[in-house]
Short mmCIF file of C-alpha atoms in Angstrom, two decimals:
data_model
loop_
_atom_site.label_atom_id
_atom_site.label_comp_id
_atom_site.label_asym_id
_atom_site.label_seq_id
_atom_site.Cartn_x
_atom_site.Cartn_y
_atom_site.Cartn_z
CA MET A 1 -21.13 -98.95 75.03
CA SER A 2 -18.83 -96.05 75.20
CA THR A 3 -19.14 -93.03 73.03
CA SER A 4 -16.51 -90.40 72.25
CA THR A 5 -17.19 -86.73 72.11
CA ASP A 6 -14.94 -84.28 70.14
CA VAL A 7 -13.85 -81.42 72.36
CA GLN A 8 -13.59 -78.20 70.41
CA PRO A 9 -10.95 -75.70 71.63
CA VAL A 10 -12.37 -72.54 73.07
CA GLN A 11 -11.32 -69.50 70.99
CA ARG A 12 -10.63 -66.34 73.00
CA ASP A 13 -10.33 -62.83 71.72
CA SER A 14 -6.72 -61.67 71.49
CA GLU A 15 -5.72 -59.40 74.37
CA PRO A 16 -3.32 -56.47 74.02
CA GLU A 17 0.15 -57.05 75.28
CA GLY A 18 1.25 -55.26 78.40
CA PRO A 19 -0.54 -54.46 81.64
CA ALA A 20 -4.13 -53.45 81.50
CA PRO A 21 -4.87 -49.80 82.29
CA ALA A 22 -5.85 -49.15 85.87
CA ALA A 23 -9.51 -48.83 86.55
CA GLY A 24 -10.83 -45.25 86.33
CA LYS A 25 -7.85 -43.86 84.34
CA THR A 26 -7.85 -43.01 80.66
CA ARG A 27 -5.06 -41.81 78.41
CA GLN A 28 -5.15 -37.98 77.87
CA ILE A 29 -4.84 -36.63 74.37
CA PRO A 30 -2.48 -33.55 74.33
CA ASP A 31 -4.45 -30.31 74.22
CA VAL A 32 -2.48 -28.72 71.36
CA PRO A 33 -4.73 -25.67 70.83
CA ARG A 34 -4.50 -24.82 74.52
CA ARG A 35 -0.70 -24.95 74.44
CA ILE A 36 -0.63 -22.71 71.38
CA VAL A 37 -2.82 -20.15 73.15
CA LEU A 38 -0.63 -20.18 76.26
CA ALA A 39 2.56 -19.82 74.18
CA THR A 40 1.03 -16.92 72.25
CA LEU A 41 0.03 -15.16 75.47
CA ALA A 42 3.48 -15.66 76.95
CA THR A 43 5.13 -14.29 73.80
CA ALA A 44 2.81 -11.28 73.82
CA ALA A 45 3.60 -10.61 77.50
CA ILE A 46 7.36 -10.75 76.85
CA THR A 47 7.01 -8.48 73.81
CA THR A 48 4.91 -5.98 75.77
CA ALA A 49 7.41 -5.93 78.64
CA PHE A 50 10.28 -5.39 76.19
CA GLN A 51 8.47 -2.54 74.42
CA ALA A 52 7.57 -0.97 77.77
CA ASN A 53 11.24 -1.18 78.75
CA ILE A 54 12.25 0.70 75.60
CA ALA A 55 9.40 3.22 75.98
CA ALA A 56 10.36 3.92 79.60
CA ASP A 57 13.91 4.75 78.56
CA TYR A 58 12.63 7.10 75.85
CA LEU A 59 10.20 8.84 78.22
CA LEU A 60 13.05 9.58 80.63
CA THR A 61 14.95 11.55 78.00
CA GLU A 62 14.47 14.95 76.47
CA ARG A 63 12.55 14.48 73.24
CA SER A 64 14.29 16.08 70.30
CA GLN A 65 13.38 15.23 66.73
CA TYR A 66 16.29 16.86 64.90
CA ARG A 67 15.36 20.14 66.54
CA ILE A 68 17.19 23.23 65.25
CA THR A 69 17.36 26.00 67.85
CA THR A 70 18.41 29.56 67.10
CA PRO A 71 18.75 31.53 70.36
CA ASP A 72 16.64 34.67 70.22
CA ASN A 73 19.06 37.25 71.59
CA GLU A 74 20.38 40.62 70.52
CA GLU A 75 23.70 39.23 69.28
CA ASN A 76 22.03 36.75 66.94
CA ARG A 77 19.56 39.33 65.65
CA THR A 78 22.39 41.76 64.90
CA ALA A 79 24.39 39.04 63.13
CA ALA A 80 21.35 38.08 61.05
CA GLN A 81 21.08 41.68 59.84
CA ARG A 82 24.80 41.97 59.11
CA PHE A 83 25.17 38.58 57.38
CA SER A 84 21.96 37.95 55.51
CA GLY A 85 21.56 34.42 54.18
CA LYS A 86 24.21 32.89 56.45
CA THR A 87 24.11 30.73 59.57
CA TRP A 88 26.13 28.51 61.89
CA TYR A 89 25.06 24.98 62.82
CA LEU A 90 26.68 23.40 65.86
CA LEU A 91 26.46 19.59 65.96
CA GLY A 92 26.81 17.95 69.36
CA GLY A 93 29.11 15.10 70.31
CA PHE A 94 28.58 11.44 71.17
CA ARG A 95 25.91 11.18 73.90
CA VAL A 96 25.78 14.99 74.23
CA SER A 97 22.21 16.09 74.95
CA HIS A 98 20.33 18.83 73.14
CA ARG A 99 20.61 21.17 76.14
CA ASP A 100 24.34 20.58 76.50
CA ALA A 101 24.76 21.44 72.81
CA GLY A 102 23.01 24.73 73.63
CA ARG A 103 25.51 25.42 76.41
CA LYS A 104 28.38 24.83 74.00
CA LEU A 105 26.83 27.23 71.50
CA ALA A 106 26.42 29.89 74.20
CA ALA A 107 30.17 29.73 74.87
CA LEU A 108 31.02 30.10 71.18
CA GLN A 109 28.30 32.44 69.97
CA GLY A 110 30.35 35.61 70.34
CA ALA A 111 32.99 34.29 67.94
CA MET A 112 30.42 32.74 65.60
CA ASN A 113 28.48 35.99 65.30
CA GLN A 114 31.48 37.58 63.59
CA ARG A 115 30.44 35.57 60.52
CA ALA A 116 26.75 34.67 60.96
CA PRO A 117 23.94 34.06 63.43
CA ALA A 118 24.34 30.79 65.35
CA SER A 119 22.10 27.72 65.78
CA TYR A 120 22.53 24.25 67.24
CA ILE A 121 20.93 20.97 66.30
CA GLY A 122 19.55 18.20 68.53
CA TYR A 123 19.64 14.65 67.24
CA SER A 124 16.57 12.42 67.48
CA ASN A 125 16.47 10.24 70.57
CA GLU A 126 15.02 7.52 68.33
CA GLY A 127 18.45 7.28 66.66
CA ILE A 128 20.65 9.40 64.45
CA ASP A 129 19.67 9.45 60.77
CA ILE A 130 21.80 11.65 58.51
CA ALA A 131 19.07 11.80 55.87
CA GLN A 132 16.54 13.15 58.38
CA LEU A 133 19.14 15.54 59.77
CA PHE A 134 19.80 16.83 56.25
CA ILE A 135 16.05 17.32 55.66
CA ALA A 136 15.74 19.29 58.91
CA ILE A 137 18.59 21.60 57.84
CA GLN A 138 17.10 22.04 54.38
CA ARG A 139 13.76 23.05 55.88
CA ASP A 140 15.41 25.53 58.23
CA ALA A 141 17.54 26.96 55.41
CA HIS A 142 14.45 27.37 53.23
CA ALA A 143 12.48 29.04 56.03
CA ARG A 144 15.29 31.52 56.81
CA LYS A 145 16.47 31.92 53.20
CA ILE A 146 19.94 30.53 54.01
CA ASN A 147 22.47 30.13 51.21
CA THR A 148 25.69 29.82 53.24
CA VAL A 149 26.31 27.45 56.16
CA TYR A 150 29.19 27.26 58.66
CA PHE A 151 29.56 24.04 60.66
CA TYR A 152 31.05 23.54 64.11
CA GLY A 153 31.40 19.84 64.89
CA ASP A 154 31.79 19.12 68.59
CA SER A 155 33.72 15.82 68.81
CA PHE A 156 31.48 13.20 67.09
CA GLY A 157 29.64 16.14 65.48
CA GLY A 158 32.64 16.73 63.21
CA MET A 159 31.96 13.43 61.44
CA ALA A 160 28.29 14.31 60.95
CA ALA A 161 29.31 17.79 59.74
CA ALA A 162 31.64 16.34 57.08
CA VAL A 163 28.81 14.26 55.59
CA LEU A 164 26.23 17.07 55.84
CA ALA A 165 28.59 19.65 54.32
CA SER A 166 28.97 17.40 51.28
CA LEU A 167 25.18 17.01 50.91
CA LEU A 168 24.55 20.75 51.27
CA ALA A 169 27.27 21.65 48.75
CA GLN A 170 25.76 19.24 46.23
CA ASN A 171 22.41 21.00 46.71
CA GLY A 172 23.67 24.52 46.06
CA ILE A 173 24.40 25.75 49.60
CA ALA A 174 27.89 27.13 50.16
CA VAL A 175 29.95 25.77 53.09
CA PRO A 176 32.94 28.11 53.63
CA VAL A 177 34.27 26.45 56.82
CA VAL A 178 33.87 23.24 58.83
CA VAL A 179 35.45 23.41 62.30
CA MET A 180 36.41 20.20 64.08
CA GLY A 181 36.30 20.69 67.85
CA SER A 182 38.27 17.71 69.20
CA SER A 183 36.72 15.53 66.48
CA PRO A 184 38.10 12.03 65.79
CA SER A 185 38.62 11.26 62.11
CA ASN A 186 37.84 7.58 62.70
CA VAL A 187 37.30 5.20 65.57
CA LEU A 188 41.02 4.40 65.73
CA ASP A 189 41.62 7.91 67.09
CA ILE A 190 39.55 7.09 70.18
CA LEU A 191 41.58 6.26 73.28
CA ASP A 192 40.61 3.48 75.69
CA PRO A 193 38.34 3.03 77.58
CA GLY A 194 36.20 5.15 75.26
CA LYS A 195 36.89 2.88 72.29
CA ALA A 196 35.75 -0.19 74.25
CA TYR A 197 32.54 1.55 75.29
CA ILE A 198 31.79 2.64 71.71
CA ALA A 199 32.39 -0.86 70.41
CA LEU A 200 30.04 -2.25 73.07
CA ALA A 201 27.36 0.37 72.37
CA GLY A 202 27.51 -0.38 68.65
CA ARG A 203 26.68 -4.03 69.30
CA VAL A 204 23.76 -3.49 71.66
CA VAL A 205 21.00 -5.06 69.59
CA PRO A 206 18.23 -5.16 70.54
CA TYR A 207 18.39 -1.98 72.56
CA LEU A 208 18.25 -2.39 76.31
CA GLY A 209 15.88 0.40 77.26
CA LEU A 210 15.38 1.35 80.90
CA LEU A 211 17.29 -1.64 82.26
CA GLY A 212 20.19 -0.84 79.97
CA ARG A 213 20.11 2.80 81.07
CA VAL A 214 20.38 1.79 84.73
CA GLY A 215 23.15 -0.70 83.97
CA ALA A 216 25.11 1.81 81.88
CA GLY A 217 24.79 4.41 84.66
CA LEU A 218 26.09 2.02 87.32
CA PHE A 219 28.94 0.88 85.07
CA GLY A 220 29.89 4.47 84.28
CA GLY A 221 29.89 5.47 87.94
CA LEU A 222 31.95 2.49 89.10
CA SER A 223 34.44 2.68 86.24
CA ASN A 224 35.04 6.43 86.80
CA PRO A 225 34.66 7.00 90.57
CA ASN A 226 36.61 10.30 90.44
CA GLY A 227 37.85 9.90 94.00
CA GLN A 228 34.55 8.69 95.40
CA GLY A 229 34.00 5.43 97.26
CA MET A 230 32.44 2.59 95.31
CA TYR A 231 29.04 3.04 96.98
CA GLN A 232 28.94 6.79 96.31
CA ALA A 233 30.22 6.29 92.77
CA ALA A 234 27.46 3.76 92.11
CA ARG A 235 24.83 6.17 93.48
CA SER A 236 26.19 8.99 91.30
CA GLY A 237 26.07 6.76 88.23
CA LEU A 238 22.52 5.68 89.03
CA ALA A 239 21.48 9.32 89.45
CA ARG A 240 22.88 10.14 86.01
CA SER A 241 20.83 7.27 84.58
CA PHE A 242 17.65 9.12 85.46
CA ASP A 243 18.86 12.56 84.36
CA LEU A 244 16.16 13.91 82.04
CA GLU A 245 18.81 15.60 79.88
CA SER A 246 20.51 12.32 79.00
CA ASN A 247 20.08 10.75 75.58
CA SER A 248 18.31 7.47 74.99
CA LEU A 249 20.41 4.33 74.52
CA ILE A 250 18.94 4.10 71.02
CA LEU A 251 20.66 7.36 70.04
CA SER A 252 23.91 6.30 71.72
CA THR A 253 23.86 2.96 69.89
CA THR A 254 23.23 4.48 66.44
CA GLN A 255 25.90 7.14 67.04
CA ALA A 256 28.40 4.43 67.96
CA THR A 257 27.52 2.52 64.79
CA PHE A 258 27.99 5.66 62.68
CA LEU A 259 31.30 6.43 64.38
CA GLN A 260 32.63 2.92 63.82
CA SER A 261 31.85 3.00 60.11
CA PHE A 262 33.18 6.52 59.42
CA PRO A 263 34.61 7.72 57.02
CA ALA A 264 32.86 5.24 54.73
CA GLN A 265 29.76 7.49 54.83
CA TYR A 266 31.72 10.46 53.44
CA ASP A 267 31.50 10.63 49.64
CA GLY A 268 34.23 13.19 49.03
CA GLY A 269 31.76 15.88 48.00
CA VAL A 270 33.07 18.75 50.14
CA PRO A 271 34.44 21.42 47.75
CA GLY A 272 38.18 22.02 47.79
CA SER A 273 37.51 25.64 48.74
CA THR A 274 35.94 24.71 52.10
CA GLY A 275 38.29 25.49 54.96
CA ILE A 276 38.86 22.86 57.63
CA GLY A 277 39.51 24.22 61.14
CA LEU A 278 41.13 21.93 63.71
CA ILE A 279 40.85 22.81 67.42
CA TYR A 280 42.43 20.30 69.84
CA ASP A 281 44.05 19.92 73.21
CA PRO A 282 47.31 18.05 72.49
CA GLY A 283 46.81 16.19 75.78
CA ASP A 284 43.21 15.19 75.03
CA PHE A 285 42.51 12.01 77.04
CA ILE A 286 39.62 10.84 74.83
CA VAL A 287 40.84 11.55 71.28
CA ASN A 288 44.40 11.24 70.01
CA ALA A 289 44.77 14.81 68.75
CA ARG A 290 47.76 14.16 66.48
CA ALA A 291 46.20 11.07 64.88
CA ALA A 292 42.90 12.90 64.37
CA THR A 293 44.63 15.89 62.73
CA LEU A 294 46.49 13.60 60.35
CA GLY A 295 43.28 11.73 59.60
CA TRP A 296 41.40 14.89 58.61
CA GLU A 297 44.35 16.05 56.51
CA SER A 298 44.23 12.72 54.68
CA LEU A 299 40.47 12.96 54.18
CA PHE A 300 40.65 16.58 52.90
CA PRO A 301 44.01 16.72 51.08
CA ARG A 302 43.08 19.65 48.81
CA ASN A 303 41.30 21.82 51.34
CA PRO A 304 42.88 24.74 53.20
CA ARG A 305 43.41 23.77 56.84
CA PHE A 306 44.41 25.56 60.00
CA ALA A 307 45.04 23.97 63.41
CA TYR A 308 44.94 25.76 66.77
CA ASN A 309 45.81 24.15 70.10
CA VAL A 310 43.85 24.71 73.31
CA PRO A 311 46.13 23.01 75.86
CA LYS A 312 44.91 21.82 79.26
CA THR A 313 41.25 22.11 78.31
CA GLY A 314 40.49 18.39 77.98
CA HIS A 315 38.11 17.09 75.35
CA ALA A 316 35.55 19.22 73.46
CA SER A 317 34.86 21.58 76.35
CA PRO A 318 33.96 25.10 75.12
CA GLU A 319 31.27 25.37 77.82
CA ILE A 320 33.99 24.85 80.48
CA HIS A 321 36.72 26.93 78.82
CA PRO A 322 34.78 29.54 76.81
CA ASP A 323 37.64 32.06 76.55
CA ASP A 324 40.13 29.52 75.18
CA TYR A 325 37.71 28.11 72.63
CA SER A 326 36.35 31.50 71.56
CA THR A 327 39.87 32.75 70.92
CA ALA A 328 40.69 29.58 69.01
CA LEU A 329 37.58 29.89 66.84
CA ARG A 330 38.28 33.55 66.05
CA VAL A 331 41.86 32.79 64.99
CA VAL A 332 40.79 29.81 62.86
CA LEU A 333 38.10 31.87 61.11
CA ASP A 334 40.46 34.77 60.46
CA GLN A 335 42.82 32.34 58.72
CA LEU A 336 40.27 30.36 56.72
CA ASP A 337 37.53 32.94 56.13
CA PRO A 338 38.88 36.47 56.52
CA PRO A 339 36.20 38.92 57.70
CA PRO A 340 34.66 41.27 55.18
CA LEU A 341 36.00 44.79 55.13
CA THR A 342 33.77 47.17 57.06
CA SER A 343 35.47 50.28 55.68
CA LYS A 344 37.58 51.24 52.69
CA PRO A 345 41.31 50.78 53.42
CA VAL A 346 43.40 53.92 53.59
CA GLN A 347 45.29 54.40 50.34
CA PRO A 348 48.87 55.68 50.56
CA ILE A 349 49.50 59.12 49.10
CA PHE A 350 52.54 58.01 47.13
#
């Protein structure tokens, strides 16, 4: 007798699709915290290198925090006794170092001392700040009991002088004369390639520090070889990069930014009685002398002005041509601020 047996199907656990993982290998879970730590360390290293680059550039330059220097010599002491309460402030030009500003003052001091003792101002290598510059002048004026200030603006310094003269006048300090020594009235007065360099410097953000200093030196040497071969010109430019008297790129950048936005910073506060002296070489290869003169006349339409030419002297170079610039300054001052009488004029008998 045959019997039948029901065969039940064998049920198997479902297997995952795809190939089975190889023996001895397991899937790694991404180590997110470790990646975050490595990224943080890399960012910190890059930041430190960048800051060191900036610090190295600053350490190579002469440190000047809006330093006001009054040369201690017999001529200045005599002028201080003759003209109590008065002083000159010479403001340096674009990328002009504190020491070079002192050399310019030395060339002009004889003429300046006919009105007052003479001082010059160094900008901060951390960047020009008109408010801080104004505070430094106020402190110096308070310490020396100054109530009357004469300004000599060397190139770019003329723009800074215009703004500072307005601030001083609004705070009760008289400003009889502002002299523009080859000063542009706006960036349009700058001739190429200077205008291109200023435009580039004004856009250098963030600042390039030591590497930028070296690059700027090489570019300057190669673009202006002055008769040298390319190799020698590059070496000369590199040597200038490490000159301790050079300004930091931070100062150059902020000066370029100020220059590009002038005269928007001027608020029109210079009194109409302030004389505006204009000293230019008509053949200036950096500033268009005619355009600059017209620009200042437009900015100061009510002020007395007097222009004096110093031909064949180049751009803002009293330290190279002291006789020409001293004569020019004396003539300008005699026209705009006649000297006080030292003796009673002779009266006619009839």
